Tab-separated table of C-alpha atoms in Angstrom:
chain	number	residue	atom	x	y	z
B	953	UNK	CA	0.000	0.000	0.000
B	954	UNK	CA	1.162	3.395	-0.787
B	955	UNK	CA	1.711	5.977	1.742
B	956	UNK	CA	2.603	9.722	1.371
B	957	UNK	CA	3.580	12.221	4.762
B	958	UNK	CA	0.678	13.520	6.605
B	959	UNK	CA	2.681	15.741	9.219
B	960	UNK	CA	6.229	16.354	10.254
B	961	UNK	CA	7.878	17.627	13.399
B	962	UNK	CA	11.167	18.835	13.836
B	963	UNK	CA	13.762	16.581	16.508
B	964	UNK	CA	14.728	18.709	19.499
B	965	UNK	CA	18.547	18.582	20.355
B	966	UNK	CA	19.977	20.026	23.158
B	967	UNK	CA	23.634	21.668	23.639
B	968	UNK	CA	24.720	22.210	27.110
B	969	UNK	CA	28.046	23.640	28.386
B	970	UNK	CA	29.211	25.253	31.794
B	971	UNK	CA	29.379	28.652	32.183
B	972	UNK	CA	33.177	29.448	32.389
B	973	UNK	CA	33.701	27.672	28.879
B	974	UNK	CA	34.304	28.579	25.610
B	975	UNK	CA	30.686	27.685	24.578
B	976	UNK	CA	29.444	30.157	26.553
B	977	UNK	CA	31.932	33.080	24.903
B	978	UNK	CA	31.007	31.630	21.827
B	979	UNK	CA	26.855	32.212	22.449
B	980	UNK	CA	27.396	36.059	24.430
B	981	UNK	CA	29.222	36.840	21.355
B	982	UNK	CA	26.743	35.176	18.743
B	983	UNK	CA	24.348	37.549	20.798
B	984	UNK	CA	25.913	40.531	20.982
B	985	UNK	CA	26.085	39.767	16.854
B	986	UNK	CA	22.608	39.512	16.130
B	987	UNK	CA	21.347	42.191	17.855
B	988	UNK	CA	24.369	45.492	17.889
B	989	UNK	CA	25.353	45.302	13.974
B	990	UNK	CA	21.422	45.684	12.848
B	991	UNK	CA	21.524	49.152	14.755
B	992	UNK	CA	24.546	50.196	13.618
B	993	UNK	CA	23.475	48.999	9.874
B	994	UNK	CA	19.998	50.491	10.374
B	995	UNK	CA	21.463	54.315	12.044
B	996	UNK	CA	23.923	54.428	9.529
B	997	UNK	CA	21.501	54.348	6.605
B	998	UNK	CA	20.335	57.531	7.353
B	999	UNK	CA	16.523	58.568	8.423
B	1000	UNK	CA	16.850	56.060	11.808
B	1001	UNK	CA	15.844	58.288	14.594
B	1002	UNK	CA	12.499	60.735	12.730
B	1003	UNK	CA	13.136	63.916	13.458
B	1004	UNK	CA	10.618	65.566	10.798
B	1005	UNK	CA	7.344	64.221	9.674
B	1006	UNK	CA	4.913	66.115	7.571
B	1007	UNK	CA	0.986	65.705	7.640
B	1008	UNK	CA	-2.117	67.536	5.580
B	1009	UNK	CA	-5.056	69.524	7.441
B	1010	UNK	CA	-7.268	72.262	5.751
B	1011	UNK	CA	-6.707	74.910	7.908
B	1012	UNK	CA	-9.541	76.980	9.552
B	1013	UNK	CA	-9.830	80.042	8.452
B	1014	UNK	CA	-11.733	83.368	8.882
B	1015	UNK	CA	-11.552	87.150	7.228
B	1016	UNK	CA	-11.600	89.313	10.875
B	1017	UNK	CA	-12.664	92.628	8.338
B	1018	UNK	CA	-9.780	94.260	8.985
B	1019	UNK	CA	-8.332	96.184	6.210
B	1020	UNK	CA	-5.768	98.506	4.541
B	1021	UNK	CA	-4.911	99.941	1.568
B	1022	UNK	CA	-2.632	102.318	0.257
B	1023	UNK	CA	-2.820	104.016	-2.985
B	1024	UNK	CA	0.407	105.961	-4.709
B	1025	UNK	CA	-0.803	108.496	-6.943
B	1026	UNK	CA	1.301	110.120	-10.127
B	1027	UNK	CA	1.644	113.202	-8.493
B	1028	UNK	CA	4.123	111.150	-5.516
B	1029	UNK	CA	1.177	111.859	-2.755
B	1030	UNK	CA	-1.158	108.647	-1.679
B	1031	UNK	CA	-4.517	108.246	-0.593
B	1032	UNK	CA	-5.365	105.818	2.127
B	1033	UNK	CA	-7.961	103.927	4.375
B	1034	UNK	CA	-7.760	101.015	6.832
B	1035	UNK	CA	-10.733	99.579	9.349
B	1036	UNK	CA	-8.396	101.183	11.997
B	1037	UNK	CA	-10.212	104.411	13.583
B	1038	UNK	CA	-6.803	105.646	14.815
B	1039	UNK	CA	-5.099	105.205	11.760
B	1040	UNK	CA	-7.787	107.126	9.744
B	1041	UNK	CA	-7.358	109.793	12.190
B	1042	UNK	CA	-4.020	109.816	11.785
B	1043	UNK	CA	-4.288	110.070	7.968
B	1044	UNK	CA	-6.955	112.744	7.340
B	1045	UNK	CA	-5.599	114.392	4.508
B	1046	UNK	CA	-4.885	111.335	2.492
B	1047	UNK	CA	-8.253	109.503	3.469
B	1048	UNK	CA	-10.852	108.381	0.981
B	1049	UNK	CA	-13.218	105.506	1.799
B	1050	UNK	CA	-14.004	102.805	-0.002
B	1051	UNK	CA	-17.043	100.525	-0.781
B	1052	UNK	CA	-16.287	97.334	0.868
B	1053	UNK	CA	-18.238	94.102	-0.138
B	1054	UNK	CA	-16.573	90.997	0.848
B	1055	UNK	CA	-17.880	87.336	0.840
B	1056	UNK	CA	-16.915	83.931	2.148
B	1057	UNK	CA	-17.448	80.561	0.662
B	1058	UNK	CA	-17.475	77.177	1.934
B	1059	UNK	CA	-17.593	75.072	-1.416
B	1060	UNK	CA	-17.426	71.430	-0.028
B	1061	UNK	CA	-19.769	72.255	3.070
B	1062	UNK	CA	-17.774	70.838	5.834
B	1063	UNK	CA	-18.393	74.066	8.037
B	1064	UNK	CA	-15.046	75.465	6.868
B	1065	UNK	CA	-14.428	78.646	4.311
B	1066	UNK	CA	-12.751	77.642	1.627
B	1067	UNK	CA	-12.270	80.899	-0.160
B	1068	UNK	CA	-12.888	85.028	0.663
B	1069	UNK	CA	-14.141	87.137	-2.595
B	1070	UNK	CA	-13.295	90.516	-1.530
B	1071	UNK	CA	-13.831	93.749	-4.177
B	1072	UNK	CA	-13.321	97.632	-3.210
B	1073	UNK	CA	-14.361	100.378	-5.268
B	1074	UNK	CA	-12.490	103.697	-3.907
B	1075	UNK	CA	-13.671	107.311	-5.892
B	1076	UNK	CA	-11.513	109.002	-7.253
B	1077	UNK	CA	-11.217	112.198	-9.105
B	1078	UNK	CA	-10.896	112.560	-12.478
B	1079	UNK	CA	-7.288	113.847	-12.271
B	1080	UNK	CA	-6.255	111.275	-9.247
B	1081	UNK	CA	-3.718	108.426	-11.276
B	1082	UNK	CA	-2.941	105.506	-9.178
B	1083	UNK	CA	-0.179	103.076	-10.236
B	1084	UNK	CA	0.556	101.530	-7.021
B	1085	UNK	CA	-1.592	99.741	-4.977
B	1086	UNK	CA	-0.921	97.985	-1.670
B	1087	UNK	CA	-3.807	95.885	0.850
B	1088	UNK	CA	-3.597	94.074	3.757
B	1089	UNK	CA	-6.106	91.668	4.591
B	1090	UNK	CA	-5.924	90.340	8.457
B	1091	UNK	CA	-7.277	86.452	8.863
B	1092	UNK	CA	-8.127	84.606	11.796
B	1093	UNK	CA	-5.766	80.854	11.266
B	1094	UNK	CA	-6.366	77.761	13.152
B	1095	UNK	CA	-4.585	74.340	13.118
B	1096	UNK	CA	-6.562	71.281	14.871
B	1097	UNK	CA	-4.934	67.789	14.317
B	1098	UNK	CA	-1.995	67.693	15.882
B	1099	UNK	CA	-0.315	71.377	17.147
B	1100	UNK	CA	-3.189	73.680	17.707
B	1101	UNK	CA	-2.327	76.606	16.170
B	1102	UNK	CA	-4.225	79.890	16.770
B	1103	UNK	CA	-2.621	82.979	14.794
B	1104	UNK	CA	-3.266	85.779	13.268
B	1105	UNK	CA	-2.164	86.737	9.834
B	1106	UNK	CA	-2.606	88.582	6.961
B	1107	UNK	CA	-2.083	88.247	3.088
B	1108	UNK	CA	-0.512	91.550	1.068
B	1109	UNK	CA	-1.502	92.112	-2.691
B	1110	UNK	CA	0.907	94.597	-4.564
B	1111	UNK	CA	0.623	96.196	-7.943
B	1112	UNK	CA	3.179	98.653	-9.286
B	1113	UNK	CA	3.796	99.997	-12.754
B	1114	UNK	CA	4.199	102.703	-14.559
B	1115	UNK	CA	0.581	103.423	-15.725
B	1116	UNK	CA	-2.105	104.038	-14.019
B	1117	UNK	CA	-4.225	100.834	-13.294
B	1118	UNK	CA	-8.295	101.168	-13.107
B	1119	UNK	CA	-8.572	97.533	-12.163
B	1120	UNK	CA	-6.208	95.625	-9.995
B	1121	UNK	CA	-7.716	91.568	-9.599
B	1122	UNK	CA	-5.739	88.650	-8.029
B	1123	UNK	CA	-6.695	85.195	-8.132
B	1124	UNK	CA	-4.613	83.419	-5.315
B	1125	UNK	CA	-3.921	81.372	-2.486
B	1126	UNK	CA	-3.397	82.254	1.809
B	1127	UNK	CA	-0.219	79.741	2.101
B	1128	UNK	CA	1.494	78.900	5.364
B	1129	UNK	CA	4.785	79.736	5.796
B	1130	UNK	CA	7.054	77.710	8.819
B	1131	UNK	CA	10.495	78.794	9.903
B	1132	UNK	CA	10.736	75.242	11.947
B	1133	UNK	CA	8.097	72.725	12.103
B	1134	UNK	CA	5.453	72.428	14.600
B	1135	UNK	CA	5.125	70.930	17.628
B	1136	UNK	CA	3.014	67.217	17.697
B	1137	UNK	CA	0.920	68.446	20.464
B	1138	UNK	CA	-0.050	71.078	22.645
B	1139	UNK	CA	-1.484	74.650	21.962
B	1140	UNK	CA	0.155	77.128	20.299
B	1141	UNK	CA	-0.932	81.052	20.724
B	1142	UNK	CA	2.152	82.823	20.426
B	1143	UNK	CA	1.284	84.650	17.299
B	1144	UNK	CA	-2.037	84.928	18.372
B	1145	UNK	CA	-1.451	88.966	18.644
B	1146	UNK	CA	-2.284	91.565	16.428
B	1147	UNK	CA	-0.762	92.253	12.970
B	1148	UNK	CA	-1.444	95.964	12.937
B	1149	UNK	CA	-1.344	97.208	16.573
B	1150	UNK	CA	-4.932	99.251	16.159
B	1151	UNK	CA	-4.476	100.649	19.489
B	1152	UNK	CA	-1.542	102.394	18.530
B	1153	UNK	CA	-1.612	106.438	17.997
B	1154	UNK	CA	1.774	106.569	16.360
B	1155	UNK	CA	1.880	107.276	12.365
B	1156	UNK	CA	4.953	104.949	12.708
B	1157	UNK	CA	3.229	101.645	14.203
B	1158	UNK	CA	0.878	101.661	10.771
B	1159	UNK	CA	4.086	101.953	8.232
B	1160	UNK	CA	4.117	99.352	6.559
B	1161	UNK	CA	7.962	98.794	7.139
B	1162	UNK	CA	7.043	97.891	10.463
B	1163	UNK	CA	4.386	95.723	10.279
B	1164	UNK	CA	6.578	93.811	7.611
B	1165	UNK	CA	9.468	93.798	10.146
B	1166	UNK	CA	7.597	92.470	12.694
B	1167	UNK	CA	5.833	90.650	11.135
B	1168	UNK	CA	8.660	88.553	9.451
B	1169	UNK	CA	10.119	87.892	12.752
B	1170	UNK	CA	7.400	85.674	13.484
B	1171	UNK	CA	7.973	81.670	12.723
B	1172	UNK	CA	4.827	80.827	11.595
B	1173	UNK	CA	2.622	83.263	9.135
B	1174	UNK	CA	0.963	83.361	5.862
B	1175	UNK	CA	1.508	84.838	3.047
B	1176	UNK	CA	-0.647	85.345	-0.498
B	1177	UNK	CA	0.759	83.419	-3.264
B	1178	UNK	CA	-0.929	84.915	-6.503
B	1179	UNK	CA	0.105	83.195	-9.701
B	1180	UNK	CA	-2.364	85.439	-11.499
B	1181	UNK	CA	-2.907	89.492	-11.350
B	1182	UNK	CA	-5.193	91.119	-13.732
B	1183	UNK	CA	-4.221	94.787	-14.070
B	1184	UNK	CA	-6.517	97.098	-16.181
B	1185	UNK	CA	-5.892	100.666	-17.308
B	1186	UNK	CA	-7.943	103.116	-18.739
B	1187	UNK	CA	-9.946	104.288	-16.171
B	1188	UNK	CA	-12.575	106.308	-17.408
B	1189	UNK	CA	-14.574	109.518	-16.115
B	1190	UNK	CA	-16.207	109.457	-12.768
B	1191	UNK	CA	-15.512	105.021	-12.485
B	1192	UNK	CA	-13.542	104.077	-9.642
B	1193	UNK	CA	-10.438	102.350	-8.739
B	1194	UNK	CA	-11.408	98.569	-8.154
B	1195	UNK	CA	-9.259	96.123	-6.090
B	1196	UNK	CA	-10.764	93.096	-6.408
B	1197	UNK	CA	-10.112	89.066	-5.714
B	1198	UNK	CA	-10.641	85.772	-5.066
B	1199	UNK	CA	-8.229	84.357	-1.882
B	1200	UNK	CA	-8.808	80.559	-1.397
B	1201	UNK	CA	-7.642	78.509	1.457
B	1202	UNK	CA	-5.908	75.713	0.458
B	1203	UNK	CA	-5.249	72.118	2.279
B	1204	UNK	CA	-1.485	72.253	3.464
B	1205	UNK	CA	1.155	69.827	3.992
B	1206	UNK	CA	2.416	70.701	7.276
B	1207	UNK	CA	5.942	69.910	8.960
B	1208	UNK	CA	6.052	68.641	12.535
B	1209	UNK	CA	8.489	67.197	15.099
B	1210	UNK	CA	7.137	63.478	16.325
B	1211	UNK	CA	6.573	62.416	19.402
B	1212	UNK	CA	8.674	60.142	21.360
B	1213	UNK	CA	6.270	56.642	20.473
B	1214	UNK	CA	6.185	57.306	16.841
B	1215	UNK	CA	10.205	58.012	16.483
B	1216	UNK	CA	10.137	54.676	18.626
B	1217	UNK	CA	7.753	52.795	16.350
B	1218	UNK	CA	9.962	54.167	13.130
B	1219	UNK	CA	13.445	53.430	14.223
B	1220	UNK	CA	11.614	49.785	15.283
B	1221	UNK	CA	10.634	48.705	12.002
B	1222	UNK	CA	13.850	49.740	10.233
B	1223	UNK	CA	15.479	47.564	13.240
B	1224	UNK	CA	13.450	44.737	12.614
B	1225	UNK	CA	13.947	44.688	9.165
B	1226	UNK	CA	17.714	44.569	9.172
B	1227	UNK	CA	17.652	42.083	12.597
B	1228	UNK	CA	15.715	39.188	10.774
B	1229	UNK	CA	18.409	38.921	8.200
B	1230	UNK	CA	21.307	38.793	11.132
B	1231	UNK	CA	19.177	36.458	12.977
B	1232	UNK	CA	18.896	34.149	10.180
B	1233	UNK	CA	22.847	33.915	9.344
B	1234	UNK	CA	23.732	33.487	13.006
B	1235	UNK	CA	21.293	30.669	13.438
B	1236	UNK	CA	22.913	28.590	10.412
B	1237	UNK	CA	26.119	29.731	12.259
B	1238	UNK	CA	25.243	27.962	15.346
B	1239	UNK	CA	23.719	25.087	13.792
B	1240	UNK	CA	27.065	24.738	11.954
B	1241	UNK	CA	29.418	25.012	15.324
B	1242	UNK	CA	27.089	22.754	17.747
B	1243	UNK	CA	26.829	20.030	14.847
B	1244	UNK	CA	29.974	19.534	14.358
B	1245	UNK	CA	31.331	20.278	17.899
B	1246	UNK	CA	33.777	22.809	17.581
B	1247	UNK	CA	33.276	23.932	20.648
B	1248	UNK	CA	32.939	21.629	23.462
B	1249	UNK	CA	29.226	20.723	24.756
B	1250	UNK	CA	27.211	18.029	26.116
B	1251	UNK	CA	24.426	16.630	23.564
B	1252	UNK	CA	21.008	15.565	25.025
B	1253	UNK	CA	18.753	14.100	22.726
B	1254	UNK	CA	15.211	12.782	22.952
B	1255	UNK	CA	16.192	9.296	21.707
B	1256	UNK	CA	19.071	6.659	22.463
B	1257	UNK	CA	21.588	6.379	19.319
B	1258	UNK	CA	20.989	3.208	18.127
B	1259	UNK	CA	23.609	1.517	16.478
B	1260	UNK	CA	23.541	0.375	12.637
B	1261	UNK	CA	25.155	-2.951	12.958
B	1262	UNK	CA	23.126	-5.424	14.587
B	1263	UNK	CA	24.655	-9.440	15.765
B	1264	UNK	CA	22.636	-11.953	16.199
């Protein structure tokens, strides 16, 4: 009758030694083998220990209707206007106010603004030629997943050329900017201060040298990237200057420093992976010293050694 293997199981063998021998050296440094060359293969392959990681959020954000804007007219004088009442006080001869209309949009309805439309129409006489025009929008910016980040910042939109514009439209995005990444966890408010100190009576506080100067010092702002500006001329007689846009709010890869689990859990794997291999060559080491006994140990096995000549 034919028969074919069902099952198999492996015969144990065992190697013992005393502990002042040579078999003993022989196993603390088949050990220290296996386990200390995998780190030292694994750290010096670069990226061991995670120091940056990067995730994406769609930030949270919200036009606080705070603006200003600064026109530079032909004749080197400016006219002006900001949602500052000290600031306007400051600037009576150069004021002229706008009409404001402004507009937020939440596209994929998930209770978050995706985009602002923003358009200002400022009179101007017929002689008044503006070629330069500078606004500040202020935003309200939260992050939620990991760091939460509560900021505010603004986006600046700049035209200047030498003809005088009647239309000056952007079509951009509010990007964050990050000097170092952010923390994992925790709350973070310490730009959660005001852009454009509206408290202030000082004409030099609303320059816009020095909200740029202190405003770069920070590590973590925004800043409008605008890939296209529309700029029209020909303004004609009694139309006003229009500034208007479109600022969307886009989903951002964000830089962060892990925490102490997750640098853990990624130096682990990379371990792991390089520790199997070792594991496997020092096993066929050891199977090749004990077999053939070249070093010194006592052999137990589960069965009697029979011998393969038999008299009768």
């Amino acid at each position: 009758m034919a028969v074919y293997e069902v099952y198999s199981t492996p015969v144990l063998q065992r190697y013992k030694a005393g502990i002042c021998t040579k078999t003993t050296l022989f196993m603390i440094l088949a050990f220290l083998f296996t386990v200390i060359p995998p780190f030292l293969v694994a750290y010096r392959s670069e990226g061991f220990w995670l120091k940056e990681d990067f995730y994406r959020e769609q930030p949270s954000v919200s036009f606080k209707h705070q603006i200003m804007m600064v026109l530079d007219l032909l004749d080197s004088s400016y006219l002006t206007w900001s949602t500052y009442q000290n600031y306007n006080q400051l600037q009576q001869d150069h004021l002229r106010i706008p009409l404001v209309k402004t507009r937020e949009e939440d596209v994929n309805r998930d209770g978050r603004p995706d985009m602002l439309h923003y358009n200002i129409e400022v009179p101007l006489q017929d002689l008044e030629q503006v070629y330069s025009a500078k606004l500040i929008l202020i935003f309200g910016y939260k992050l939620n997943r990991f760091s939460s980040v509560r900021m505010e910042s603004m986006a600046y939109a700049y035209h200047t050329g030498p003809v005088p514009i009647s239309l000056f439209n952007i079509e951009g995005e509010l990007k964050l900017q990050l000097k170092e990444p952010l923390a994992h966890k925790g709350l973070d408010t310490r730009y959660d201060v005001p852009v454009i100190n509206s408290e202030s009576i000082f004409a030099g506080d609303y320059q816009l040298t020095t909200i740029f100067s202190n405003y770069a010092r920070r590590n973590v702002t925004t800043k409008l990237q605008c890939d296209y500006p529309v700029v029209q001329t020909g303004r004609g007689a009694g139309q006003p200057l229009i500034l208007k846009g479109t600022i969307h709010f886009p989903v951002e890869t964000i830089p962060y420093v892990p925490g102490f689990w997750q640098v853990i859990k990624f130096a682990w794997i990379q371990y792991l992976a390089v520790l199997v291999l070792f594991i496997f060559i020092m096993e066929r080491v050891k199977n090749f010293v004990f077999a053939n006994q070249i070093v010194t140990t006592v052999v137990e096995r589960p069965y009697p050694l029979v011998s393969k000549n038999h008299y009768h």
